[in-house]
Coordinates of C-alpha atoms (C1' of nucleotides) in Angstrom, one line a residue:
Chain A
M1 CA -60.2 -1.7 10.5
N2 CA -62.0 -0.4 7.5
R3 CA -61.0 -0.7 3.9
A4 CA -59.5 2.8 3.5
E5 CA -57.3 2.5 6.6
S6 CA -56.1 -1.0 5.8
S7 CA -55.3 0.3 2.3
L8 CA -53.2 3.2 3.7
D9 CA -51.4 0.8 6.0
T10 CA -50.5 -1.5 3.1
I11 CA -49.2 1.4 1.0
D12 CA -47.2 2.6 4.0
I13 CA -45.5 -0.7 4.7
I14 CA -44.8 -1.1 1.0
L15 CA -43.1 2.3 0.8
R16 CA -41.2 1.8 4.0
T17 CA -39.8 -1.5 2.8
A18 CA -39.1 -0.3 -0.7
T19 CA -37.2 2.7 0.8
E20 CA -34.8 0.3 2.5
H21 CA -34.3 -1.8 -0.5
F22 CA -33.8 1.0 -2.9
A23 CA -31.3 2.7 -0.5
E24 CA -29.3 -0.5 0.0
R25 CA -29.4 -1.9 -3.6
G26 CA -30.4 1.0 -5.9
L27 CA -33.2 1.1 -8.4
A28 CA -31.6 -1.6 -10.7
G29 CA -30.5 -3.8 -7.8
A30 CA -33.7 -3.8 -5.8
R31 CA -36.1 -6.8 -6.4
I32 CA -39.8 -6.4 -6.5
D33 CA -40.2 -9.9 -5.2
E34 CA -38.0 -9.2 -2.2
I35 CA -39.7 -5.9 -1.4
A36 CA -43.1 -7.7 -1.5
R37 CA -41.8 -10.6 0.7
D38 CA -40.2 -8.2 3.3
A39 CA -43.3 -6.1 3.3
G40 CA -45.5 -9.2 3.8
V41 CA -47.7 -8.5 0.8
N42 CA -48.2 -10.2 -2.5
K43 CA -46.2 -8.8 -5.4
A44 CA -49.3 -8.0 -7.3
T45 CA -50.5 -5.8 -4.5
I46 CA -47.6 -3.4 -5.2
Y47 CA -48.8 -3.1 -8.8
Y48 CA -52.4 -2.7 -7.7
H49 CA -51.7 0.2 -5.3
I50 CA -48.7 1.9 -6.7
G51 CA -47.6 0.7 -10.1
G52 CA -44.4 -0.6 -11.6
K53 CA -40.9 -0.4 -10.2
D54 CA -40.3 3.1 -11.5
E55 CA -43.4 4.5 -10.0
L56 CA -42.6 2.7 -6.7
Y57 CA -39.2 4.3 -6.8
A58 CA -40.6 7.8 -7.5
A59 CA -43.1 7.4 -4.7
V60 CA -40.3 6.4 -2.3
F61 CA -38.1 9.3 -3.3
R62 CA -40.9 11.8 -3.1
E63 CA -42.1 10.8 0.3
N64 CA -38.6 10.8 1.8
M65 CA -37.9 14.3 0.4
R66 CA -41.2 15.6 1.5
N67 CA -40.7 14.5 5.1
S68 CA -37.1 15.9 5.3
T69 CA -38.0 19.2 3.7
E70 CA -41.1 20.0 5.8
R71 CA -39.2 19.4 9.0
L72 CA -36.2 21.4 7.8
L73 CA -38.2 24.4 6.8
S74 CA -40.3 24.5 9.9
N75 CA -37.3 24.2 12.2
V76 CA -35.4 26.9 10.5
E77 CA -38.4 29.3 10.3
A78 CA -38.8 29.0 14.1
K79 CA -35.5 30.8 14.6
Q80 CA -34.7 34.5 14.4
T81 CA -31.0 35.2 14.0
A82 CA -29.0 34.0 11.0
E83 CA -26.7 32.0 13.3
E84 CA -29.6 30.3 15.0
K85 CA -31.2 29.5 11.7
F86 CA -27.9 28.1 10.4
K87 CA -27.5 25.9 13.4
A88 CA -31.1 24.7 13.1
Y89 CA -30.5 23.9 9.4
V90 CA -27.5 21.8 10.2
Q91 CA -29.1 20.2 13.3
T92 CA -32.3 19.2 11.4
M93 CA -30.3 17.9 8.4
V94 CA -28.3 15.7 10.8
E95 CA -31.5 14.5 12.5
N96 CA -33.2 13.8 9.3
L97 CA -30.4 11.8 7.9
R98 CA -29.7 9.8 11.0
E99 CA -33.3 9.0 11.7
N100 CA -33.9 8.0 8.2
K101 CA -30.8 5.9 7.2
A102 CA -32.1 5.6 3.7
A103 CA -32.0 9.2 2.8
A104 CA -28.3 9.7 2.1
P105 CA -27.9 6.5 0.1
L106 CA -31.0 7.4 -2.0
M107 CA -29.6 10.9 -2.8
M108 CA -26.1 9.7 -3.4
R109 CA -27.3 7.1 -5.9
E110 CA -29.4 9.7 -7.6
L111 CA -26.4 12.0 -8.0
A112 CA -24.3 9.0 -9.3
S113 CA -27.1 8.3 -11.9
G114 CA -27.2 11.9 -13.1
A115 CA -30.3 12.7 -11.1
E116 CA -32.3 10.9 -13.8
N117 CA -34.9 9.3 -11.7
I118 CA -35.7 12.2 -9.4
P119 CA -39.4 13.0 -9.8
Q120 CA -40.4 16.6 -10.5
E121 CA -41.8 17.0 -7.0
G122 CA -38.4 15.9 -5.6
L123 CA -36.6 18.6 -7.4
Q124 CA -39.1 21.2 -5.9
Y125 CA -38.1 20.0 -2.4
I126 CA -34.4 20.4 -3.2
V127 CA -35.1 23.9 -4.4
K128 CA -36.9 24.8 -1.2
M129 CA -34.0 23.6 0.9
L130 CA -31.5 25.5 -1.2
T131 CA -33.6 28.6 -1.0
T132 CA -33.7 28.3 2.8
I133 CA -29.9 28.2 3.3
I134 CA -29.3 30.9 0.8
Q135 CA -31.7 33.2 2.5
T136 CA -30.1 32.4 5.9
L137 CA -26.6 33.2 4.6
E138 CA -27.9 36.4 3.0
Q139 CA -29.5 37.5 6.2
G140 CA -26.3 36.9 8.1
R141 CA -24.3 38.8 5.5
Q142 CA -26.6 41.8 5.7
D143 CA -26.5 42.1 9.5
G144 CA -22.8 41.6 9.5
S145 CA -22.6 38.2 11.4
F146 CA -21.4 36.3 8.3
R147 CA -18.7 37.0 5.7
D148 CA -19.6 37.3 2.1
T149 CA -19.1 33.7 1.0
N150 CA -20.5 31.7 -1.9
P151 CA -23.8 30.2 -0.7
G152 CA -23.5 27.2 -3.0
L153 CA -20.1 26.3 -1.6
T154 CA -21.3 26.6 2.0
H155 CA -24.3 24.4 1.2
L156 CA -21.9 21.9 -0.4
M157 CA -19.9 21.8 2.8
I158 CA -23.0 21.2 4.9
I159 CA -24.7 18.6 2.8
G160 CA -21.5 16.9 1.7
S161 CA -20.1 16.4 5.2
I162 CA -23.4 15.2 6.7
M163 CA -24.2 12.9 3.9
F164 CA -20.7 11.4 3.8
Y165 CA -20.7 11.0 7.5
T166 CA -24.1 9.3 7.5
A167 CA -23.6 7.0 4.5
G168 CA -20.0 6.4 5.4
E169 CA -20.7 4.5 8.6
P170 CA -20.1 1.0 7.1
L171 CA -16.9 2.1 5.4
R172 CA -15.6 3.5 8.7
K173 CA -16.3 0.3 10.4
K174 CA -14.3 -1.6 7.8
L175 CA -11.4 0.9 8.0
M176 CA -11.4 0.7 11.8
G177 CA -11.1 -3.1 11.6
L178 CA -8.2 -2.6 9.2
M179 CA -6.3 0.1 11.2
G180 CA -6.8 -0.5 14.8
A181 CA -8.5 1.6 17.4
D182 CA -5.8 4.2 17.8
F183 CA -6.5 5.6 14.4
P184 CA -8.4 8.9 14.8
M185 CA -11.7 8.0 13.2
L186 CA -14.8 10.2 13.4
E187 CA -17.6 8.5 15.3
Y188 CA -20.5 10.1 17.0
T189 CA -23.2 8.5 19.1
K190 CA -25.4 11.5 19.4
D191 CA -26.9 13.7 16.7
C192 CA -26.3 16.9 18.6
D193 CA -22.5 16.2 18.8
L194 CA -22.1 15.8 15.1
A195 CA -24.4 18.8 14.4
R196 CA -22.5 20.9 16.9
D197 CA -19.1 20.1 15.5
I198 CA -20.2 20.8 11.9
S199 CA -21.9 24.0 12.9
D200 CA -18.9 25.2 14.9
F201 CA -16.5 24.3 12.1
L202 CA -18.5 26.0 9.4
L203 CA -19.4 29.1 11.6
H204 CA -15.7 29.5 12.1
A205 CA -15.3 29.7 8.4
L206 CA -18.3 31.9 7.9
K207 CA -17.6 34.5 10.6
P208 CA -15.7 37.6 9.5
Chain B
M1 CA 2.8 -4.5 -31.2
N2 CA 3.9 -7.5 -29.1
R3 CA 1.6 -9.9 -27.3
A4 CA 1.8 -8.3 -23.9
E5 CA 1.2 -4.8 -25.1
S6 CA -1.8 -5.8 -27.3
S7 CA -3.2 -7.8 -24.3
L8 CA -2.8 -4.8 -22.0
D9 CA -4.5 -2.5 -24.6
T10 CA -7.5 -4.9 -24.7
I11 CA -7.7 -5.0 -20.9
D12 CA -7.3 -1.2 -20.7
I13 CA -10.2 -0.5 -23.1
I14 CA -12.4 -3.0 -21.2
L15 CA -11.6 -1.4 -17.9
R16 CA -12.1 2.1 -19.2
T17 CA -15.5 1.2 -20.7
A18 CA -16.6 -0.7 -17.7
T19 CA -15.6 2.2 -15.4
E20 CA -18.1 4.4 -17.2
H21 CA -20.9 1.9 -17.2
F22 CA -20.5 1.0 -13.5
A23 CA -20.3 4.7 -12.6
E24 CA -23.4 5.6 -14.5
R25 CA -25.5 2.5 -13.8
G26 CA -24.0 0.8 -10.8
L27 CA -22.9 -2.8 -10.4
A28 CA -26.4 -4.2 -10.7
G29 CA -27.5 -1.8 -13.5
A30 CA -24.5 -2.3 -15.8
R31 CA -24.7 -4.9 -18.6
I32 CA -21.8 -7.1 -19.6
D33 CA -23.1 -7.2 -23.1
E34 CA -23.2 -3.4 -23.4
I35 CA -19.7 -3.0 -21.9
A36 CA -18.4 -5.5 -24.4
R37 CA -20.2 -3.7 -27.3
D38 CA -19.0 -0.2 -26.2
A39 CA -15.4 -1.5 -25.7
G40 CA -15.5 -3.1 -29.1
V41 CA -14.6 -6.5 -27.9
N42 CA -16.5 -9.8 -27.8
K43 CA -18.1 -10.6 -24.5
A44 CA -16.1 -13.7 -24.2
T45 CA -12.9 -11.6 -24.2
I46 CA -13.9 -10.0 -20.9
Y47 CA -14.3 -13.4 -19.3
Y48 CA -11.0 -14.6 -20.9
H49 CA -9.0 -11.7 -19.5
I50 CA -10.7 -10.6 -16.4
G51 CA -13.5 -12.9 -15.2
G52 CA -17.1 -12.4 -14.3
K53 CA -19.0 -9.2 -13.5
D54 CA -17.9 -9.0 -9.8
E55 CA -14.2 -9.4 -10.8
L56 CA -14.6 -6.8 -13.5
Y57 CA -16.1 -4.4 -11.0
A58 CA -13.3 -5.0 -8.4
A59 CA -10.7 -4.4 -11.1
V60 CA -12.4 -1.2 -12.1
F61 CA -12.6 0.1 -8.5
R62 CA -9.0 -0.9 -7.7
E63 CA -7.5 0.8 -10.8
N64 CA -9.4 4.0 -10.2
M65 CA -8.4 4.2 -6.6
R66 CA -4.8 3.4 -7.4
N67 CA -4.5 6.2 -9.9
S68 CA -6.1 8.7 -7.6
T69 CA -4.1 7.8 -4.6
E70 CA -0.7 7.7 -6.3
R71 CA -1.2 11.1 -7.7
L72 CA -2.5 12.5 -4.4
L73 CA 0.4 11.3 -2.3
S74 CA 3.1 12.4 -4.7
N75 CA 1.6 15.9 -5.1
V76 CA 1.3 16.3 -1.3
E77 CA 4.7 14.9 -0.5
A78 CA 6.3 17.4 -2.9
K79 CA 5.2 20.3 -0.6
Q80 CA 6.8 21.5 2.6
T81 CA 4.5 23.5 4.8
A82 CA 1.2 22.2 6.2
E83 CA -0.8 24.9 4.3
E84 CA 0.9 24.0 1.0
K85 CA 0.3 20.4 1.6
F86 CA -3.3 21.0 2.5
K87 CA -3.8 23.1 -0.7
A88 CA -2.1 20.4 -2.8
Y89 CA -4.4 17.8 -1.2
V90 CA -7.5 19.7 -2.2
Q91 CA -6.2 20.7 -5.6
T92 CA -5.2 17.1 -6.5
M93 CA -8.5 15.7 -5.2
V94 CA -10.4 18.2 -7.4
E95 CA -8.2 17.4 -10.4
N96 CA -8.6 13.6 -9.9
L97 CA -12.4 13.8 -9.6
R98 CA -12.9 16.2 -12.5
E99 CA -10.6 14.4 -14.9
N100 CA -12.1 11.0 -14.0
K101 CA -15.8 11.7 -13.9
A102 CA -16.5 8.2 -12.8
A103 CA -14.6 8.3 -9.5
A104 CA -17.2 10.2 -7.5
P105 CA -20.2 8.1 -8.7
L106 CA -18.3 4.9 -8.0
M107 CA -17.4 5.9 -4.5
M108 CA -20.9 7.3 -3.7
R109 CA -22.5 4.1 -4.9
E110 CA -20.1 2.1 -2.8
L111 CA -21.0 4.1 0.3
A112 CA -24.7 3.7 -0.4
S113 CA -24.2 -0.1 -0.7
G114 CA -22.4 -0.3 2.7
A115 CA -18.9 -0.5 1.0
E116 CA -19.7 -4.1 0.4
N117 CA -18.0 -4.4 -3.0
I118 CA -14.8 -2.5 -2.3
P119 CA -11.9 -4.9 -2.8
Q120 CA -9.3 -5.1 0.0
E121 CA -6.7 -3.2 -2.0
G122 CA -9.2 -0.4 -2.4
L123 CA -9.5 0.0 1.3
Q124 CA -5.7 0.3 1.6
Y125 CA -5.7 3.2 -0.8
I126 CA -8.4 5.0 1.3
V127 CA -6.3 4.5 4.4
K128 CA -3.3 6.0 2.6
M129 CA -5.3 9.1 1.7
L130 CA -6.7 9.4 5.2
T131 CA -3.3 9.1 6.7
T132 CA -1.9 11.8 4.4
I133 CA -4.5 14.4 5.4
I134 CA -4.3 13.5 9.1
Q135 CA -0.5 13.9 9.1
T136 CA -0.8 17.2 7.3
L137 CA -3.3 18.6 9.8
E138 CA -1.1 17.3 12.7
Q139 CA 1.9 19.0 11.2
G140 CA 0.0 22.3 11.0
R141 CA -1.3 21.9 14.5
Q142 CA 2.2 21.4 15.8
D143 CA 3.8 24.4 14.1
G144 CA 0.8 26.6 15.1
S145 CA -0.6 27.3 11.6
F146 CA -3.8 25.3 12.2
R147 CA -6.2 25.1 15.1
D148 CA -6.7 21.8 16.9
T149 CA -9.7 20.4 14.9
N150 CA -11.0 16.9 14.4
P151 CA -9.1 15.6 11.4
G152 CA -12.0 13.2 10.5
L153 CA -14.4 16.2 10.3
T154 CA -12.0 18.2 8.2
H155 CA -11.6 15.3 5.8
L156 CA -15.4 15.0 5.6
M157 CA -15.6 18.6 4.5
I158 CA -13.0 18.2 1.8
I159 CA -14.2 14.9 0.4
G160 CA -17.9 15.7 0.8
S161 CA -17.8 19.0 -0.8
I162 CA -15.7 18.0 -3.8
M163 CA -17.6 14.7 -4.4
F164 CA -20.9 16.4 -4.2
Y165 CA -19.8 19.2 -6.5
T166 CA -18.4 16.7 -9.0
A167 CA -21.3 14.3 -9.0
G168 CA -23.9 17.0 -8.6
E169 CA -23.4 18.6 -12.0
P170 CA -26.4 16.9 -13.7
L171 CA -28.6 17.8 -10.8
R172 CA -27.4 21.4 -10.8
K173 CA -28.3 21.6 -14.5
K174 CA -31.8 20.3 -13.8
L175 CA -32.2 22.8 -11.0
M176 CA -31.0 25.7 -13.1
G177 CA -33.6 24.8 -15.7
L178 CA -36.2 24.9 -13.0
M179 CA -35.1 28.1 -11.3
G180 CA -33.9 30.5 -13.9
A181 CA -30.4 31.9 -14.3
D182 CA -30.6 34.4 -11.5
F183 CA -30.5 31.7 -8.8
P184 CA -27.1 31.7 -7.3
M185 CA -25.8 28.2 -8.3
L186 CA -22.3 27.0 -7.9
E187 CA -20.6 26.4 -11.3
Y188 CA -16.9 26.4 -12.0
T189 CA -15.3 25.9 -15.4
K190 CA -11.7 25.5 -14.1
D191 CA -10.4 23.1 -11.6
C192 CA -8.2 25.7 -9.9
D193 CA -11.1 28.0 -9.1
L194 CA -13.1 25.3 -7.3
A195 CA -9.9 24.0 -5.5
R196 CA -9.0 27.6 -4.5
D197 CA -12.4 28.4 -3.1
I198 CA -12.6 25.2 -1.1
S199 CA -9.1 25.6 0.2
D200 CA -9.8 29.2 1.2
F201 CA -13.0 28.4 2.9
L202 CA -11.5 25.5 4.8
L203 CA -8.3 27.3 5.7
H204 CA -10.4 30.1 7.1
A205 CA -12.0 27.4 9.4
L206 CA -8.7 25.8 10.2
K207 CA -6.6 28.8 11.1
P208 CA -6.5 29.9 14.7
Chain C
dC1 C1' -78.6 -10.8 3.3
dC2 C1' -77.0 -9.9 -1.2
dG3 C1' -74.8 -7.8 -5.1
dT4 C1' -70.9 -4.8 -5.8
dT5 C1' -66.4 -3.4 -5.4
dA6 C1' -61.9 -2.7 -3.4
dA7 C1' -58.1 -5.4 -1.9
dC8 C1' -55.5 -9.0 -2.4
dT9 C1' -53.4 -13.6 -4.2
dA10 C1' -51.3 -17.5 -6.8
dA11 C1' -49.6 -18.7 -10.9
dA12 C1' -48.2 -17.9 -15.5
dT13 C1' -45.8 -15.2 -19.0
dG14 C1' -42.2 -13.5 -21.5
dG15 C1' -38.3 -10.7 -21.9
dT16 C1' -33.7 -10.2 -20.1
dT17 C1' -29.1 -11.3 -18.8
dA18 C1' -24.8 -13.5 -16.8
dG19 C1' -22.1 -16.9 -18.0
dT20 C1' -20.6 -21.0 -21.1
dT21 C1' -18.9 -23.4 -24.9
dA22 C1' -16.6 -25.1 -28.9
dA23 C1' -14.8 -24.2 -33.1
dA24 C1' -12.6 -21.1 -36.2
dA25 C1' -9.7 -17.1 -37.3
dT26 C1' -5.9 -14.2 -36.2
dT27 C1' -1.7 -12.8 -34.3
dT28 C1' 2.6 -13.5 -31.8
dT29 C1' 6.4 -16.2 -30.5
dA30 C1' 10.3 -19.1 -30.9
Chain D
dT1 C1' 6.8 -22.9 -40.0
dA2 C1' 4.7 -25.0 -36.0
dA3 C1' 3.1 -24.1 -31.5
dA4 C1' 1.0 -21.0 -28.4
dA5 C1' -1.8 -17.2 -27.1
dT6 C1' -5.4 -14.2 -28.2
dT7 C1' -9.8 -13.0 -30.1
dT8 C1' -14.1 -13.6 -32.5
dT9 C1' -18.3 -15.9 -33.6
dA10 C1' -22.6 -17.1 -32.4
dA11 C1' -25.4 -20.1 -30.4
dC12 C1' -27.0 -21.8 -26.1
dT13 C1' -28.8 -22.3 -21.3
dA14 C1' -30.3 -21.7 -16.9
dA15 C1' -31.7 -18.4 -13.9
dC16 C1' -33.7 -14.3 -13.0
dC17 C1' -37.2 -10.9 -12.8
dA18 C1' -40.9 -7.3 -14.0
dT19 C1' -45.3 -7.4 -15.2
dT20 C1' -50.0 -9.5 -16.2
dT21 C1' -53.9 -12.3 -15.7
dA22 C1' -57.5 -14.7 -13.8
dG23 C1' -59.4 -15.7 -9.8
dT24 C1' -60.4 -15.2 -4.5
dT25 C1' -61.7 -12.8 -0.3
dA26 C1' -64.0 -9.7 2.5
dA27 C1' -65.7 -5.1 3.5
dC28 C1' -69.4 -2.1 2.2
dG29 C1' -73.9 -0.1 1.1
dG30 C1' -78.5 -0.8 0.6

DNA sequence: CCGTTAACTAAATGGTTAGTTAAAATTTTA
DNA sequence: TAAAATTTTAACTAACCATTTAGTTAACGG
């Protein structure tokens, strides 16, 4: 392996490991020493390649948002009708958040911190996602398949329910242990089931 | 002022101040010295009355959950029909989260941390809230005013949308600055408007 | 094969922070 | 008023932790 490739691999494993740590413990709670240990590199290597804790965090956030946004946009654009696009939006959001377990915790911590550590580029990705769902709802409104609803509210329903479902898994486990199995708790094993239920529920609210 | 009252006041100001700090910075990010300074008490007073950082955090979480839950249950129980109860649930949840700005950040950070620092009593309050909404939805299903939907999913929509709206305010401000005023961003000045819109949206999905 | 340079490391540095302590001051109680 | 509870003061410590520094290793180009 040549120098450039090995370098990229190192940066990649650092970012992957840091993503988990920042998601589980937050910016303040994560430890550079532990990230380095779990990534199998020396602490100074992180400083050499990426920079200090803040820059590492920004890089982690940016990469995660970039991946999610690119996939979301391309999946939605591939569809024609407003309803298909809406379903693709929900489905892809569910896939993104379930494949990358860190995404929801990262975003929720950012919201809790007043979005103070989101890098500029991260904001751009959020705008792209918002624009996509707004355009989809507008398309549906114009062709009569959707009611005239507040797009911001609809987006809140999508993002809120999926993020809370994803990040809420450990809490649900604790509650289940406390309540017994007969308590009707939400639990999906497949992405498509959750995405379908959310789509169905929200489309019921969106349709005239 | 007698001894008990004065003591309660001291504990109260400590808990209030700590609530803000933990919400804004998280358990790891909050500083005992800063909490003491902002509360206007000596650091040793916190240890005298409450204990260490973890105990302070648990007390903060417990008190916040207790307040919210008590208000929620009493407001819902005062109503008769399923739809009235549903609206009261949403309305009270909105009021709770907007009057106590710390509640949503505290809960979102907990979810992100795998609910690891929620005290036992806090879990009990969550169960009470869940039970309330489940019973309300069941009541509506039986008398034919609601469809047969997954109660867990419905709760996810309520709690997700309200929490993301509440905690998302700083992010919305940043996005507004980035996008210009013509971008259709959700912004309510009154509790009742947000609660009404969410109720209307969800009732549209719940009704047969 | 050799000098250069990117990649990496081990160890040190220095600031930060949770928690403690002991004595004194203040307030409340009885 | 004496005892008890509360709070302050302020110094202290032991651990923690981000960042730096000085040095090592090995790939690369010529």
